[in-house]
Every structure is written in structure tokens, then in C-alpha cells.
PDB file of C-alpha atoms in Angstrom:
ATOM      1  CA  UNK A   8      -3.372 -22.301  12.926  1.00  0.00           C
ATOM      2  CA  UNK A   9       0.328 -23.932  12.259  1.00  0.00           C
ATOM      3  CA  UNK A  10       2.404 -21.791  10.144  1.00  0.00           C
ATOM      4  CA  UNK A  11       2.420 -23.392   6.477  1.00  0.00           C
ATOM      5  CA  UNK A  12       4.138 -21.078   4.199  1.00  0.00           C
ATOM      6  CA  UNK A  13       7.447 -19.266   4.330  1.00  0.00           C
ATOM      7  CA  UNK A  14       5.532 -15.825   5.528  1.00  0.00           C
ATOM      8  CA  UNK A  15       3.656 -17.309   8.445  1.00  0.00           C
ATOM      9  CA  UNK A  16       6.875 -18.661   9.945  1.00  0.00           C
ATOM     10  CA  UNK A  17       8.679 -14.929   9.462  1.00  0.00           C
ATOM     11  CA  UNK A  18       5.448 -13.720  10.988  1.00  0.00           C
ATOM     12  CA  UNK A  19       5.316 -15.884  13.994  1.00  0.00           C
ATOM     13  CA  UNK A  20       9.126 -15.888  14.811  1.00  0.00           C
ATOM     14  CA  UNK A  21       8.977 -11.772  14.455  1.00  0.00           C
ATOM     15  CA  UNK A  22       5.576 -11.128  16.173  1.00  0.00           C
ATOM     16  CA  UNK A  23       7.204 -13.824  19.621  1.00  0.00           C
ATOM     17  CA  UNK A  24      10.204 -11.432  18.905  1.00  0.00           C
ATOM     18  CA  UNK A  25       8.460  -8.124  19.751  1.00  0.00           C
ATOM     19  CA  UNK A  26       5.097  -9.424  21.645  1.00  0.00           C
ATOM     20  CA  UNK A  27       6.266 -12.937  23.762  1.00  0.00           C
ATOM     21  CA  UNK A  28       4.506 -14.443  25.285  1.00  0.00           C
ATOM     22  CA  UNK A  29       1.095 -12.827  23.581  1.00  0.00           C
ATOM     23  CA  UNK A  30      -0.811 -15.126  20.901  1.00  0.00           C
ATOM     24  CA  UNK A  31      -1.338 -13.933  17.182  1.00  0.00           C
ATOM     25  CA  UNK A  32      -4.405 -14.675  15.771  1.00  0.00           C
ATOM     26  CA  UNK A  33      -4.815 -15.113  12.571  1.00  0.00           C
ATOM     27  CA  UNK A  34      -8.211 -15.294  10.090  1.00  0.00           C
ATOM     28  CA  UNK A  35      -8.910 -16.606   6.322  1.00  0.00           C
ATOM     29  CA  UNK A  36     -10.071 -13.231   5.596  1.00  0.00           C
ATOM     30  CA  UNK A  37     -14.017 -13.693   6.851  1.00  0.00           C
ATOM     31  CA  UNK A  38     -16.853 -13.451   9.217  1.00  0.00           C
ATOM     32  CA  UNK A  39     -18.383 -16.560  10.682  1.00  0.00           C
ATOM     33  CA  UNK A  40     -20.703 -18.008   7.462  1.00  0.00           C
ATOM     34  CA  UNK A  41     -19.218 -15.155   4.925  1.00  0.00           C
ATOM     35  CA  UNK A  42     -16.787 -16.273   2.154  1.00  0.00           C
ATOM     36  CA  UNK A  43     -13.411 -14.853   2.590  1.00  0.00           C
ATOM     37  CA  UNK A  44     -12.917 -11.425   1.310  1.00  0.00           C
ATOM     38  CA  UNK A  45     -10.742 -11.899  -1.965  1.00  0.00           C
ATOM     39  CA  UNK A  46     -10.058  -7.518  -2.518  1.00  0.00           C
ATOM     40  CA  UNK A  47      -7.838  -5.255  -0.176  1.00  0.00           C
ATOM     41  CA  UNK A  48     -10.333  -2.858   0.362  1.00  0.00           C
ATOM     42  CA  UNK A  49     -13.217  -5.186   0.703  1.00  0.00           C
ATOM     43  CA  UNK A  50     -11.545  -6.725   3.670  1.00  0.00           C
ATOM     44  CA  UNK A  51     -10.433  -3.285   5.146  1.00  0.00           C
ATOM     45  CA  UNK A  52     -13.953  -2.329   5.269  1.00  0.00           C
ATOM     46  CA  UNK A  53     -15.703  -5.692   6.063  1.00  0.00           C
ATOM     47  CA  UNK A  54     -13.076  -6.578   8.557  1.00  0.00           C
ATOM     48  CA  UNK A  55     -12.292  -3.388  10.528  1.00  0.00           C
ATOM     49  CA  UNK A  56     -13.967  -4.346  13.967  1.00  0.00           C
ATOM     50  CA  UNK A  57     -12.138  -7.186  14.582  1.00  0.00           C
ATOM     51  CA  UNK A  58      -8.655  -6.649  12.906  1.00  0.00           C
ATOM     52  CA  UNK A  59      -5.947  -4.704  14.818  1.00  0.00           C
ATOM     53  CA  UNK A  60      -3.513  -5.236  11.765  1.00  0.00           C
ATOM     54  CA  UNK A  61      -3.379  -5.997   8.200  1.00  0.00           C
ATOM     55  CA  UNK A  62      -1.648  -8.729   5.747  1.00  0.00           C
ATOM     56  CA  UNK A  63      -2.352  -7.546   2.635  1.00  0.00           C
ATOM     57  CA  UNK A  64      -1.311  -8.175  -0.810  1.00  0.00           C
ATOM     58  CA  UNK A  65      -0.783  -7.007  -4.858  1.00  0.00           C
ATOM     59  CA  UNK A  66      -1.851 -10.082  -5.950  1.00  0.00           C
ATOM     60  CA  UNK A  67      -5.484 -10.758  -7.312  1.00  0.00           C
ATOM     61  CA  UNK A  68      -7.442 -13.784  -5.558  1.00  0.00           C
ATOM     62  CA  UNK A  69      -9.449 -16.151  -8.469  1.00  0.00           C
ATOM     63  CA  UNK A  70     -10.644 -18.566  -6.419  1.00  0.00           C
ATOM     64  CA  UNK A  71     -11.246 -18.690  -2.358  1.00  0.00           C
ATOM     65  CA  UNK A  72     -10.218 -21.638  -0.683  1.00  0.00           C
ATOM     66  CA  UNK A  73     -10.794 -22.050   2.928  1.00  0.00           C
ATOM     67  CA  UNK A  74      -8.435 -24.715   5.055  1.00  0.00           C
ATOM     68  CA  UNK A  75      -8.500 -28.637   4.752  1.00  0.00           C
ATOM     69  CA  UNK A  76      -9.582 -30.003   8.191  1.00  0.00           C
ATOM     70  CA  UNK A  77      -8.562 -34.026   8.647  1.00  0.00           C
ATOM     71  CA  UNK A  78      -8.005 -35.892  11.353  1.00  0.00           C
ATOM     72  CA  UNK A  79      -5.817 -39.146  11.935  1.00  0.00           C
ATOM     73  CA  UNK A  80      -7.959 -41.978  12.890  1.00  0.00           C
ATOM     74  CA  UNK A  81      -6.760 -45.137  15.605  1.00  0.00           C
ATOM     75  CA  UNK A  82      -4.738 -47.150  12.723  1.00  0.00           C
ATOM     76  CA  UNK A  83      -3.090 -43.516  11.774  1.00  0.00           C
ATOM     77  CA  UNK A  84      -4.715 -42.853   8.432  1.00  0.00           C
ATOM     78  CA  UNK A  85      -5.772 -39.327   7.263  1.00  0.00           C
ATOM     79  CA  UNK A  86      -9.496 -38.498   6.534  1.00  0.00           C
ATOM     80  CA  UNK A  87     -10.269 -35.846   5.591  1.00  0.00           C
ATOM     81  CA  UNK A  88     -13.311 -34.113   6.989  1.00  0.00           C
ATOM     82  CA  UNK A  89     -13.559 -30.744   5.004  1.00  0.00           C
ATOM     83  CA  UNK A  90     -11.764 -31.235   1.556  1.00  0.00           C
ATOM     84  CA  UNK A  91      -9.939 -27.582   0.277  1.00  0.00           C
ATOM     85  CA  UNK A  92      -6.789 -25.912   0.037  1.00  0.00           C
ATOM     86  CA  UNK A  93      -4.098 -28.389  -0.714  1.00  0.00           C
ATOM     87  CA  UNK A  94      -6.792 -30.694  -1.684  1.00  0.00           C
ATOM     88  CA  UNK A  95      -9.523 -29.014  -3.963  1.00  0.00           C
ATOM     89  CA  UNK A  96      -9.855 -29.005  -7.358  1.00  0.00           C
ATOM     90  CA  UNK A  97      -8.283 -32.205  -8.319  1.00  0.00           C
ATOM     91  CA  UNK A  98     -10.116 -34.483  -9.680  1.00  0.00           C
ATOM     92  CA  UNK A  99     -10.554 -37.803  -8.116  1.00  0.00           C
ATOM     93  CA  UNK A 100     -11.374 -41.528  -9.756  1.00  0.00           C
ATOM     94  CA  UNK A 101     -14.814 -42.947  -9.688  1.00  0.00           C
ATOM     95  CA  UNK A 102     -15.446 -46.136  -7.855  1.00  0.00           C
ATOM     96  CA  UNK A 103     -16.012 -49.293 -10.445  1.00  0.00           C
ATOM     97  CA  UNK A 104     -19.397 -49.057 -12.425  1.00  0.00           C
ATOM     98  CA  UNK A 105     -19.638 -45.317 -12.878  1.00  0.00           C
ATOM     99  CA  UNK A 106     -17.411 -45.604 -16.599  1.00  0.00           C
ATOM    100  CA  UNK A 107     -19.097 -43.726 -19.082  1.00  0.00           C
ATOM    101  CA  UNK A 108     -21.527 -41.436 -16.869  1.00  0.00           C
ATOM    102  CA  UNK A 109     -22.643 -38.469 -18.216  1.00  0.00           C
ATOM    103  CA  UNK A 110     -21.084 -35.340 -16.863  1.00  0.00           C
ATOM    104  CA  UNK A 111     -23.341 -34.467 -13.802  1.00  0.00           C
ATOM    105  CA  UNK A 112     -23.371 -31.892 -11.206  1.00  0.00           C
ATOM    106  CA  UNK A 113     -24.044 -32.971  -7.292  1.00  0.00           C
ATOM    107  CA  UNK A 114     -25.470 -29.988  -5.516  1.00  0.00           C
ATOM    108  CA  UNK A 115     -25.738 -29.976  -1.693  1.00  0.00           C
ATOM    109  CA  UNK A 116     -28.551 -28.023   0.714  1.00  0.00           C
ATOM    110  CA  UNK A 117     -27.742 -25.032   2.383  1.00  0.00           C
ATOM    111  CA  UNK A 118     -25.364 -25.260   4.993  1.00  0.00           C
ATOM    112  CA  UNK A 119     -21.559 -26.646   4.553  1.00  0.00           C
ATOM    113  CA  UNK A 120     -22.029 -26.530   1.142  1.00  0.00           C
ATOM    114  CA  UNK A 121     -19.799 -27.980  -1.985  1.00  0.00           C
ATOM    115  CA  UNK A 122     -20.528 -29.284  -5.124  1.00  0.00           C
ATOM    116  CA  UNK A 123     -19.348 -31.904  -7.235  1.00  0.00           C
ATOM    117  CA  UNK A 124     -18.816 -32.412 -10.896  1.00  0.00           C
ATOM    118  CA  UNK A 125     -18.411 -35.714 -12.894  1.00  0.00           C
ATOM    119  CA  UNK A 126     -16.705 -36.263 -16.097  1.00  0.00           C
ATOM    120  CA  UNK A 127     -15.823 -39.476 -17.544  1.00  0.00           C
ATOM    121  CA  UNK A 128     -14.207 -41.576 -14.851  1.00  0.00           C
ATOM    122  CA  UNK A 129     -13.734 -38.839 -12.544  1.00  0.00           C
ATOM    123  CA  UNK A 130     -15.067 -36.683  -9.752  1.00  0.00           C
ATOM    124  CA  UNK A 131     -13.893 -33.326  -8.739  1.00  0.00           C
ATOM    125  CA  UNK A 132     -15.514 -31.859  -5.387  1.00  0.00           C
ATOM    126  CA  UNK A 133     -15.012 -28.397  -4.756  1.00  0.00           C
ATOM    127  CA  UNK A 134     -13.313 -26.416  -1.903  1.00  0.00           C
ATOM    128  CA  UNK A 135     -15.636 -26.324   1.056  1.00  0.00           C
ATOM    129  CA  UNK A 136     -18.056 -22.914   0.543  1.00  0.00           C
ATOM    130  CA  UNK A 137     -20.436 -23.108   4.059  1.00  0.00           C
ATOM    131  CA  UNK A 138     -23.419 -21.636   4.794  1.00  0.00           C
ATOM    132  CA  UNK A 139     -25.393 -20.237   1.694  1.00  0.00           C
ATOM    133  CA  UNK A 140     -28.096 -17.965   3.362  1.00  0.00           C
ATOM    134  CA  UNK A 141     -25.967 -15.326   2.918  1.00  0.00           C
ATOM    135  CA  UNK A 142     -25.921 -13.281  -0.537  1.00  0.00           C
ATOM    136  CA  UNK A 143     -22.412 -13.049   0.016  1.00  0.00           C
ATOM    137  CA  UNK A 144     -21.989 -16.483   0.482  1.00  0.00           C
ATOM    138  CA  UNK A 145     -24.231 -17.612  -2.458  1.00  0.00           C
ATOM    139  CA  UNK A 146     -22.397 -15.358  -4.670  1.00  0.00           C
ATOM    140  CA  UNK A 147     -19.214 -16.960  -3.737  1.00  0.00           C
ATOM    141  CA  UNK A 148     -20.653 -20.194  -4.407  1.00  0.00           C
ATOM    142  CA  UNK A 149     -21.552 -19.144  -7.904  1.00  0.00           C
ATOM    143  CA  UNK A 150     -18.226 -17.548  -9.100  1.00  0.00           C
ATOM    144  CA  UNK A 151     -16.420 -20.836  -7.831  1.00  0.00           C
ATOM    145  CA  UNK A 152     -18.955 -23.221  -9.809  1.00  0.00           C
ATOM    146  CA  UNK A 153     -18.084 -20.975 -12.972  1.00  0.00           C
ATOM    147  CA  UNK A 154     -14.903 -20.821 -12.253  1.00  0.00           C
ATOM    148  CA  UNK A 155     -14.409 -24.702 -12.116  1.00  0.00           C
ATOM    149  CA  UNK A 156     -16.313 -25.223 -14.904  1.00  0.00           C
ATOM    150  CA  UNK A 157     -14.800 -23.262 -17.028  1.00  0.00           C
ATOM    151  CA  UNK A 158     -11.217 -25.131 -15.645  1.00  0.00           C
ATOM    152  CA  UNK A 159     -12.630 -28.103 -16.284  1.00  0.00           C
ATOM    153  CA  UNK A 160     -14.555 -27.489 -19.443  1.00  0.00           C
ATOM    154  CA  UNK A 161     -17.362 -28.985 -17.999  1.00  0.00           C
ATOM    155  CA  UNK A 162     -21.005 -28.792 -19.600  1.00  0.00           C
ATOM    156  CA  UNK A 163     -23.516 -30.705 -16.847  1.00  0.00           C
ATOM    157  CA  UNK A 164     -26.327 -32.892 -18.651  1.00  0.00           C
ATOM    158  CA  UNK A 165     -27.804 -33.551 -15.114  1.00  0.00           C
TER     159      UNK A 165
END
């Protein structure tokens, strides 16, 4: 991962300080196909046989975002291939002919999941979720579709 907050840079430039030379490897907090673990002591415990050391925080998590991933095509534009922190929730504009739809909810299949919500001449497609065979996951996938539409004050008639 590049460093893309104040913290990760301290980290970095202390951990090259006392360890060159070694590489520091970082995670979002999660298990391959588990949502990130939002609670101190849910992520001591889930986490504990495959973290040597601990970031944690006083600080309550509302809403788990995993990393954008884009990549710059051959004319050097940005597309984005998994839309989320830095990206998610804001709402984007609908192409022409979708001006007074009804506000709808898009819901994808299993695996890589997101959903989308439409509201007047708008779209906003949520943070990237994963795989929802998990409980874990589907519970995740739950609290963030309350959470946005309760930001959003969105009631879905389809």
C-alpha cells in the first residue's frame, strides 16, 4: 500500500528507521472475504494469528470502507475498477433519460458485491462490500445499506 495519511508516512519513515531494509505490511483490518473489523477488541481477537502488532484507535468506525482500486488506461485517464474510500458515498448524475425515476435500489449477486440507490437525477453506489456468503460479510452489507439510507433519506419503491 502507498502511505496516504499523515500516520502512515510517520509509520513507514519510523518502522525503515528501526527495521531497514524489512517490509511492513499492512491490512484494512480483515480476513480474505470478511468485512473489516470496525471494534478494538473484535480485531484483537479475529486478527491475532496473523498480526505481530497493533494500530489501534479511540475512535468509533460507522461505516467500513475498503480501498479504491483504478488504473490509468493508454490515453492516461483514471477508471476506476472498485469504487470506495475517497470515492463512495457521493452521489453521481444519471445519464440523459433517467429524470424523474423513482427512487430504486440495484442489488448485485453474491460475490464483489455493492449496491446502488437512485434518487431523482442521481445515483449513489456504495463502497465495495465482497463476498456475501459469509454472515459476517452479509451483516456488513446490511448495516452499510441502512446506514446510507438513512444518509440519504432514501425510501426504495423498487
Amino acid at each position: 500500500m502507498l502511505p496516504y495519511s499523515p500516520l502512515h508516512h510517520l509509520l513507514m519513515h519510523d518502522w525503515q528507521a528501526l527495521r531497514p531494509g524489512i517490509p511492513l505490511i499492512m491490512t484494512s483490518g480483515n480476513r480474505t472475504q470478511e468485512p473489516q473489523c470496525i471494534a478494538n477488541d473484535e480485531a484483537v481477537d479475529r486478527l491475532a494469528a496473523i498480526a505481530d502488532y497493533w494500530l489501534l484507535h479511540d475512535r468509533e468506525i460507522v461505516n467500513r470502507v475498503d480501498d479504491s482500486v483504478a488504473r490509468v488506461d493508454q490515453a492516461g485517464t483514471i477508471r476506476l475498477l472498485r469504487r470506495a474510500r475517497g470515492y463512495a458515498p457521493a452521489p453521481m448524475p444519471l445519464p440523459a433519460g433517467f429524470a424523474g425515476a423513482p427512487p430504486l435500489i440495484a442489488l448485485g449477486a453474491e460475490l464483489k458485491n455493492t449496491f446502488c440507490l437512485v434518487r431523482d437525477d442521481q445515483f449513489i453506489l456504495s463502497q465495495h462490500f465482497g463476498d456475501l456468503e459469509d454472515a459476517r460479510g452479509s451483516d456488513a452489507w446490511e448495516q452499510g445499506l441502512d446506514l446510507y439510507r438513512q444518509l440519504f433519506g432514501l425510501r426504495p419503491g423498487a
